[in-house]
CSV table of C-alpha atoms in Angstrom, one decimal:
chain,number,residue,atom,x,y,z
F,1,MET,CA,-4.8,-4.1,-22.8
F,2,GLN,CA,-8.2,-4.6,-24.6
F,3,ASP,CA,-8.2,-8.2,-23.6
F,4,LEU,CA,-7.6,-7.2,-20.0
F,5,LYS,CA,-10.5,-4.8,-20.1
F,6,GLN,CA,-12.8,-7.5,-21.6
F,7,ASN,CA,-11.8,-10.0,-18.9
F,8,LEU,CA,-12.6,-7.5,-16.2
F,9,SER,CA,-15.9,-6.6,-17.7
F,10,HIS,CA,-17.8,-8.7,-15.1
F,11,LEU,CA,-17.1,-6.1,-12.5
F,12,THR,CA,-19.6,-3.2,-12.3
F,13,HIS,CA,-16.7,-0.9,-11.8
F,14,LEU,CA,-13.0,-1.5,-11.9
F,15,THR,CA,-11.9,-2.2,-8.4
F,16,ILE,CA,-8.5,-2.5,-6.8
F,17,GLY,CA,-7.0,-3.7,-3.5
F,18,ILE,CA,-5.0,-1.2,-1.5
F,19,ASP,CA,-2.6,-1.7,1.3
F,20,ALA,CA,-2.3,1.4,3.5
F,21,GLY,CA,0.2,-0.1,6.0
F,22,ASN,CA,3.4,0.8,4.3
F,23,PHE,CA,5.5,3.9,3.6
F,24,ARG,CA,3.7,4.1,0.3
F,25,LEU,CA,0.2,3.0,-0.7
F,26,ARG,CA,0.3,-0.1,-2.8
F,27,ALA,CA,-2.4,-1.1,-5.3
F,28,ALA,CA,-3.1,-4.7,-6.6
F,29,TYR,CA,-5.6,-6.5,-8.8
F,30,VAL,CA,-6.3,-10.1,-9.7
F,31,ASN,CA,-5.0,-10.9,-13.1
F,32,PRO,CA,-7.9,-12.7,-14.9
F,33,LYS,CA,-5.5,-14.7,-17.0
F,34,ASN,CA,-4.0,-16.6,-14.1
F,35,SER,CA,-6.3,-15.6,-11.1
F,36,ARG,CA,-3.2,-14.4,-9.3
F,37,ALA,CA,-3.0,-11.1,-7.4
F,38,GLU,CA,-0.4,-8.7,-8.8
F,39,VAL,CA,0.8,-5.3,-7.7
F,40,ILE,CA,0.1,-2.4,-10.0
F,41,CYS,CA,2.0,0.4,-8.4
F,42,ALA,CA,3.1,2.1,-5.2
F,43,CYS,CA,2.4,5.8,-4.7
F,44,GLU,CA,2.5,8.6,-2.1
F,45,ASN,CA,-1.2,9.4,-2.1
F,46,PHE,CA,-4.6,8.0,-3.2
F,47,LEU,CA,-5.1,10.4,-6.1
F,48,GLU,CA,-1.7,9.5,-7.7
F,49,LEU,CA,-2.5,5.8,-7.0
F,50,ARG,CA,-5.9,5.9,-8.7
F,51,GLU,CA,-4.5,7.9,-11.7
F,52,ASN,CA,-1.7,5.3,-12.2
F,53,CYS,CA,-4.2,2.5,-12.0
F,54,GLU,CA,-6.4,4.2,-14.6
F,55,ILE,CA,-3.4,4.4,-16.9
F,56,PHE,CA,-2.7,0.7,-16.3
F,57,PHE,CA,-6.3,-0.4,-17.1
F,58,ASN,CA,-6.9,2.4,-19.7
F,59,ASP,CA,-10.2,2.8,-17.9
F,60,PHE,CA,-11.7,4.4,-14.8
F,61,VAL,CA,-11.1,3.0,-11.3
F,62,ASP,CA,-13.6,4.2,-8.7
F,63,SER,CA,-13.8,1.6,-6.0
F,64,CYS,CA,-11.4,-0.3,-3.8
F,65,VAL,CA,-10.9,-2.7,-1.0
F,66,LEU,CA,-8.7,-0.9,1.5
F,67,SER,CA,-6.5,-2.9,3.9
F,68,LEU,CA,-6.5,-0.8,7.1
F,69,SER,CA,-5.4,-2.0,10.5
F,70,GLU,CA,-8.0,-2.0,13.3
F,71,ASN,CA,-5.3,-0.9,15.7
F,72,LEU,CA,-5.2,2.6,14.1
F,73,HIS,CA,-6.9,5.4,16.1
F,74,LYS,CA,-10.3,6.3,14.7
F,75,LEU,CA,-9.0,9.7,13.6
F,76,GLU,CA,-6.2,8.0,11.6
F,77,ARG,CA,-8.8,5.6,10.0
F,78,ASP,CA,-11.1,8.5,9.1
F,79,LYS,CA,-8.2,10.4,7.6
F,80,PHE,CA,-7.4,7.5,5.3
F,81,LEU,CA,-11.1,7.1,4.3
F,82,LEU,CA,-11.6,10.8,3.6
F,83,SER,CA,-8.4,10.9,1.5
F,84,ALA,CA,-9.6,7.9,-0.5
F,85,LYS,CA,-13.1,9.4,-1.0
F,86,THR,CA,-11.9,12.8,-2.1
F,87,SER,CA,-9.4,11.2,-4.5
F,88,GLY,CA,-12.2,9.6,-6.6
F,89,PHE,CA,-12.9,6.3,-4.9
F,90,ASP,CA,-16.7,6.4,-4.7
F,91,SER,CA,-17.0,3.1,-2.9
F,92,VAL,CA,-14.4,1.9,-0.3
F,93,LYS,CA,-14.7,-1.4,1.5
F,94,VAL,CA,-12.4,-1.5,4.6
F,95,ILE,CA,-10.9,-4.8,5.7
F,96,ASP,CA,-8.4,-5.7,8.5
F,97,PRO,CA,-5.1,-6.9,6.9
F,98,ASP,CA,-4.9,-9.9,9.2
F,99,ASP,CA,-8.3,-11.2,8.1
F,100,ALA,CA,-7.3,-10.6,4.4
F,101,ILE,CA,-3.9,-12.2,4.7
F,102,ILE,CA,-5.0,-15.4,6.4
F,103,SER,CA,-7.9,-15.9,4.0
F,104,SER,CA,-5.4,-15.9,1.1
F,105,ILE,CA,-3.1,-18.5,2.7
F,106,ALA,CA,-3.8,-22.0,1.6
F,107,CYS,CA,-2.6,-23.6,4.9
F,108,LYS,CA,-4.4,-25.2,7.8
F,109,THR,CA,-1.9,-23.6,10.1
F,110,ALA,CA,0.5,-20.8,9.3
F,111,LEU,CA,2.7,-18.3,11.0
F,112,VAL,CA,2.9,-14.9,9.5
F,113,PHE,CA,5.4,-12.2,10.5
F,114,ASP,CA,4.8,-8.7,9.0
F,115,ILE,CA,6.9,-5.6,9.5
F,116,GLY,CA,4.9,-2.6,8.7
F,117,LYS,CA,5.4,1.1,8.8
F,118,ALA,CA,4.2,1.7,12.3
F,119,ASN,CA,4.6,-1.7,14.0
F,120,SER,CA,5.2,-5.4,13.5
F,121,ARG,CA,3.0,-8.4,14.2
F,122,ALA,CA,3.1,-12.1,14.3
F,123,ILE,CA,-0.1,-14.0,13.4
F,124,VAL,CA,-0.9,-17.6,14.0
F,125,ALA,CA,-3.6,-18.6,11.5
F,126,LYS,CA,-5.5,-21.8,12.0
F,127,ASP,CA,-8.4,-22.8,9.8
F,128,ASN,CA,-8.6,-19.4,8.3
F,129,HIS,CA,-9.0,-17.6,11.6
F,130,VAL,CA,-6.5,-15.6,13.7
F,131,HIS,CA,-5.7,-17.9,16.6
F,132,GLU,CA,-3.1,-15.7,18.2
F,133,LYS,CA,-1.6,-12.3,17.4
F,134,ILE,CA,1.3,-10.6,19.0
F,135,LEU,CA,2.1,-6.9,18.3
F,136,PHE,CA,5.7,-5.5,18.4
F,137,PRO,CA,5.2,-1.7,18.5
F,138,ASP,CA,8.9,-1.1,18.9
F,139,LEU,CA,9.9,-2.9,15.7
F,140,SER,CA,8.8,-1.2,12.5
F,141,GLY,CA,10.0,0.6,9.4
F,142,ASP,CA,9.6,3.9,11.3
F,143,SER,CA,11.6,2.7,14.3
F,144,PHE,CA,14.4,1.4,12.1
F,145,ASP,CA,14.6,4.8,10.5
F,146,ARG,CA,14.6,6.7,13.8
F,147,ILE,CA,17.3,4.5,15.3
F,148,PHE,CA,19.5,4.9,12.2
F,149,ALA,CA,18.8,8.7,12.1
F,150,GLU,CA,20.0,9.0,15.7
F,151,TRP,CA,23.2,7.2,14.7
F,152,LEU,CA,23.7,9.5,11.7
F,153,ARG,CA,23.2,12.6,14.0
F,154,GLU,CA,25.9,11.4,16.3
F,155,ARG,CA,28.2,10.2,13.6
F,156,PHE,CA,28.0,13.4,11.5
F,157,LEU,CA,27.5,15.8,14.4
F,158,LEU,CA,24.1,17.0,13.0
F,159,SER,CA,22.3,19.6,15.1
F,160,SER,CA,18.9,17.7,15.0
F,161,ILE,CA,16.9,15.0,13.4
F,162,ASP,CA,14.5,16.5,10.9
F,163,SER,CA,12.4,15.0,8.1
F,164,SER,CA,15.4,15.2,5.7
F,165,VAL,CA,17.6,13.1,8.0
F,166,LEU,CA,14.8,10.6,8.5
F,167,HIS,CA,14.5,10.4,4.7
F,168,ASP,CA,18.2,9.9,4.4
F,169,ALA,CA,18.1,7.1,7.0
F,170,GLU,CA,15.3,5.3,5.1
F,171,ASN,CA,17.2,5.5,1.8
F,172,LEU,CA,20.4,4.3,3.4
F,173,LYS,CA,18.6,1.4,5.0
F,174,ILE,CA,17.2,0.4,1.6
F,175,ALA,CA,20.5,0.8,-0.1
F,176,LEU,CA,22.3,-1.3,2.5
F,177,SER,CA,19.9,-4.2,1.9
F,178,GLU,CA,21.6,-4.5,-1.5
F,179,SER,CA,25.1,-3.3,-0.8
F,180,GLU,CA,27.7,-3.9,1.8
F,181,HIS,CA,28.7,-0.2,1.8
F,182,VAL,CA,27.3,3.2,0.8
F,183,ILE,CA,28.7,6.7,0.7
F,184,TYR,CA,26.9,9.4,2.7
F,185,ARG,CA,28.3,12.9,3.2
F,186,HIS,CA,31.6,11.8,1.7
F,187,ALA,CA,32.0,9.0,4.3
F,188,LYS,CA,31.6,5.3,3.9
F,189,ILE,CA,28.8,3.6,5.9
F,190,SER,CA,28.8,-0.2,6.1
F,191,ARG,CA,25.8,-2.6,6.5
F,192,TYR,CA,27.3,-3.6,9.8
F,193,ASP,CA,26.9,0.0,11.1
F,194,PHE,CA,23.2,-0.3,10.7
F,195,GLU,CA,22.7,-4.0,11.6
F,196,ARG,CA,24.4,-3.7,14.9
F,197,LEU,CA,21.9,-1.0,15.9
F,198,ILE,CA,18.9,-3.4,15.5
F,199,ARG,CA,20.4,-6.9,15.7
F,200,PHE,CA,19.5,-7.5,19.4
F,201,GLN,CA,15.9,-6.4,19.1
F,202,ILE,CA,15.4,-8.5,16.0
F,203,ARG,CA,16.8,-11.6,17.6
F,204,LYS,CA,14.6,-11.1,20.6
F,205,ILE,CA,11.5,-11.0,18.4
F,206,LEU,CA,12.6,-14.0,16.3
F,207,HIS,CA,12.9,-16.0,19.5
F,208,THR,CA,9.2,-15.2,20.1
F,209,LEU,CA,8.5,-16.5,16.6
F,210,ARG,CA,10.5,-19.6,17.5
F,211,ARG,CA,8.3,-20.2,20.5
F,212,LEU,CA,5.2,-19.9,18.3
F,213,GLU,CA,6.7,-22.2,15.7
F,214,SER,CA,7.4,-24.8,18.4
F,215,GLU,CA,3.9,-24.4,20.0
F,216,TYR,CA,1.8,-24.6,16.8
F,217,SER,CA,4.0,-26.4,14.3
F,218,PRO,CA,2.8,-24.4,11.3
F,219,GLU,CA,2.9,-25.9,7.8
F,220,LYS,CA,4.6,-22.7,6.6
F,221,ILE,CA,6.1,-19.5,7.9
F,222,PHE,CA,5.5,-16.3,5.8
F,223,PHE,CA,7.5,-13.1,6.1
F,224,THR,CA,6.0,-9.9,4.5
F,225,GLY,CA,6.8,-6.2,4.6
F,226,SER,CA,9.7,-4.6,2.8
F,227,SER,CA,11.8,-4.5,6.0
F,228,CYS,CA,11.7,-8.3,6.2
F,229,LYS,CA,14.1,-8.4,3.3
F,230,LEU,CA,16.8,-6.8,5.4
F,231,PRO,CA,19.8,-9.3,5.4
F,232,VAL,CA,20.1,-9.2,9.2
F,233,ILE,CA,16.5,-10.4,9.5
F,234,LEU,CA,16.7,-13.1,6.9
F,235,GLU,CA,20.1,-14.4,8.3
F,236,SER,CA,18.9,-14.4,11.9
F,237,ALA,CA,15.7,-16.2,10.9
F,238,LYS,CA,17.7,-19.0,9.3
F,239,GLN,CA,19.7,-19.4,12.6
F,240,ILE,CA,16.8,-19.2,15.0
F,241,LEU,CA,13.8,-20.7,13.3
F,242,THR,CA,13.6,-24.4,12.4
F,243,GLN,CA,11.7,-23.7,9.2
F,244,THR,CA,12.9,-21.4,6.4
F,245,PRO,CA,10.4,-18.6,6.0
F,246,GLU,CA,8.8,-17.8,2.6
F,247,PHE,CA,9.0,-14.1,1.8
F,248,HIS,CA,5.9,-12.7,0.0
F,249,ASP,CA,6.2,-9.1,-0.9
F,250,ASN,CA,3.0,-6.9,-0.7
F,251,LEU,CA,1.0,-9.7,0.8
F,252,ALA,CA,-1.6,-7.3,2.3
F,253,ALA,CA,-2.3,-5.5,-1.0
F,254,LYS,CA,-2.6,-8.8,-2.9
F,255,SER,CA,-4.9,-10.2,-0.2
F,256,ALA,CA,-7.1,-7.1,-0.4
F,257,ALA,CA,-7.4,-7.6,-4.2
F,258,LEU,CA,-8.4,-11.3,-3.7
F,259,LYS,CA,-11.3,-10.1,-1.5
F,260,ILE,CA,-12.8,-8.0,-4.3
F,261,PRO,CA,-15.2,-10.6,-5.7
F,262,GLU,CA,-16.5,-11.4,-2.2
F,263,LEU,CA,-17.0,-7.8,-1.1
F,264,PHE,CA,-18.4,-6.4,-4.3
F,265,THR,CA,-20.6,-9.4,-5.3
F,266,ASN,CA,-24.1,-8.1,-6.1
F,267,SER,CA,-23.0,-4.7,-5.1
F,268,SER,CA,-22.5,-1.6,-7.1
F,269,PRO,CA,-21.4,1.9,-6.2
F,270,ASN,CA,-24.2,3.1,-8.6
F,271,PRO,CA,-27.2,0.8,-8.1
F,272,ASN,CA,-29.4,2.4,-10.7
F,273,PRO,CA,-27.3,4.8,-12.8
F,274,ASP,CA,-28.8,6.6,-15.7
F,275,SER,CA,-26.9,5.2,-18.7
F,276,ASN,CA,-26.8,8.5,-20.6
F,277,THR,CA,-25.6,10.4,-17.6
F,278,SER,CA,-23.0,7.7,-16.8
F,279,GLN,CA,-21.7,7.8,-20.4
F,280,ARG,CA,-21.6,11.6,-20.4
F,281,VAL,CA,-19.5,11.7,-17.2
F,282,ARG,CA,-17.2,9.0,-18.5
F,283,ASN,CA,-16.6,11.1,-21.6
F,284,LEU,CA,-15.9,14.1,-19.4
F,285,ARG,CA,-13.4,12.2,-17.3
F,286,HIS,CA,-11.6,11.1,-20.5
F,287,ASP,CA,-11.4,14.8,-21.4
F,288,LEU,CA,-10.0,15.6,-18.0
F,289,ILE,CA,-7.1,13.1,-18.4
F,290,SER,CA,-6.0,15.0,-21.5
F,291,LEU,CA,-6.3,18.4,-19.8
F,292,GLU,CA,-4.6,17.6,-16.4
F,293,GLU,CA,-1.3,19.2,-17.5
F,294,ILE,CA,-2.9,22.6,-17.5
F,295,LEU,CA,-4.6,22.2,-14.1
F,296,THR,CA,-3.4,22.5,-10.6
F,297,ARG,CA,-3.8,19.6,-8.2
F,298,SER,CA,-6.6,21.5,-6.3
F,299,GLN,CA,-8.5,22.1,-9.5
F,300,LYS,CA,-8.2,18.4,-10.5
F,301,ASP,CA,-9.5,17.4,-7.1
F,302,LYS,CA,-12.5,19.6,-7.3
F,303,LEU,CA,-13.4,18.4,-10.8
F,304,TYR,CA,-13.1,14.7,-9.8
F,305,ASN,CA,-15.3,15.4,-6.8
F,306,MET,CA,-17.9,17.0,-9.1
F,307,PHE,CA,-17.7,13.9,-11.4
F,308,SER,CA,-18.2,11.6,-8.4
F,309,LYS,CA,-21.4,13.4,-7.5
F,310,ASN,CA,-22.7,13.0,-11.0
F,311,GLU,CA,-21.8,9.3,-11.2
F,312,SER,CA,-23.7,8.8,-8.0
F,313,GLY,CA,-26.9,9.9,-9.7
F,314,ASN,CA,-26.8,13.6,-9.0
F,315,SER,CA,-26.7,15.1,-12.5
F,316,ASP,CA,-27.8,18.6,-11.7
F,317,THR,CA,-24.3,20.0,-12.5
F,318,LEU,CA,-23.6,17.8,-15.5
F,319,THR,CA,-24.3,20.5,-18.1
F,320,ILE,CA,-22.1,23.0,-16.2
F,321,LEU,CA,-19.3,20.4,-16.2
F,322,GLU,CA,-19.7,19.9,-19.9
F,323,ASN,CA,-19.5,23.6,-20.6
F,324,LEU,CA,-16.5,24.0,-18.2
F,325,MET,CA,-14.6,21.2,-20.0
F,326,ASN,CA,-15.3,22.7,-23.4
F,327,GLU,CA,-13.9,26.0,-22.1
F,328,LEU,CA,-10.8,24.2,-20.8
F,329,LYS,CA,-10.3,22.4,-24.1
F,330,THR,CA,-10.5,25.8,-25.9
F,331,LEU,CA,-7.9,27.3,-23.5
F,332,LYS,CA,-5.5,24.4,-24.1
F,333,THR,CA,-5.9,24.8,-27.9
F,334,HIS,CA,-4.9,28.4,-27.7
F,335,ALA,CA,-2.2,27.9,-25.0
């Protein structure tokens, strides 16, 4: 772990790449030993993600390259940015996942098919630029879950489709990727039950990919997104496409990590930090890690926000923070 920290010392701050286009946020970094992007973890929210990354690095992570689709409504984009900022990411560089992905593909011409949480898209990349893009709003992880949840409602005579039924549909979908049958509510559900619900739609879209393959003759075809691993998609692709696709998991997160040197070169979230102030805050944040078990999530969020202000050069509350942390350590000792 110490070697990893030394190899990452050229960065002003530890920075990660984040993909926000899946059911869970995914974080990645570039391993300095082999210059390859690797996934660190997948989490439900930014705070949990950052904390897990800090455990991985045994150091603080306070900046990121966030892969966020330009197709999102401004309110949705602002919601992601606010969540990242309030979770301790002082500097956030936003990139479009399409631009990130094609810049990481070493091909003159490539066809990329990505099934995300909200929609799917096919991208034709030529000379590191998006030459053509087709969105499929009706094919996504969400749509698969809704279709399967409706079938579950009819099959088991459920009164309605709520969040728990959608969650069950998602888990069953994942389980059926690995097994031919699963048991749900004491009944057997087969992979065929699910596949027949989406097979026609999938084959229709794959024929669109076949047209793009025929028109552009890509060197390679890349599939990404967890749903692309569904057997019905892989099997249909072999039947319809001339070229066998390469599946690359977490391509958006890894591509975001590969953009870190470019986006953070000669840039620092703290251009002129006071070294003493910076060290004092780092010591306090180390203390906080040891005290998190006695704090609520709200209390931790407020403390991290206070730390962020101090790391940005505003040290007016630093002494108050130090006194507060000393009191918390005393409380923990006597707990």
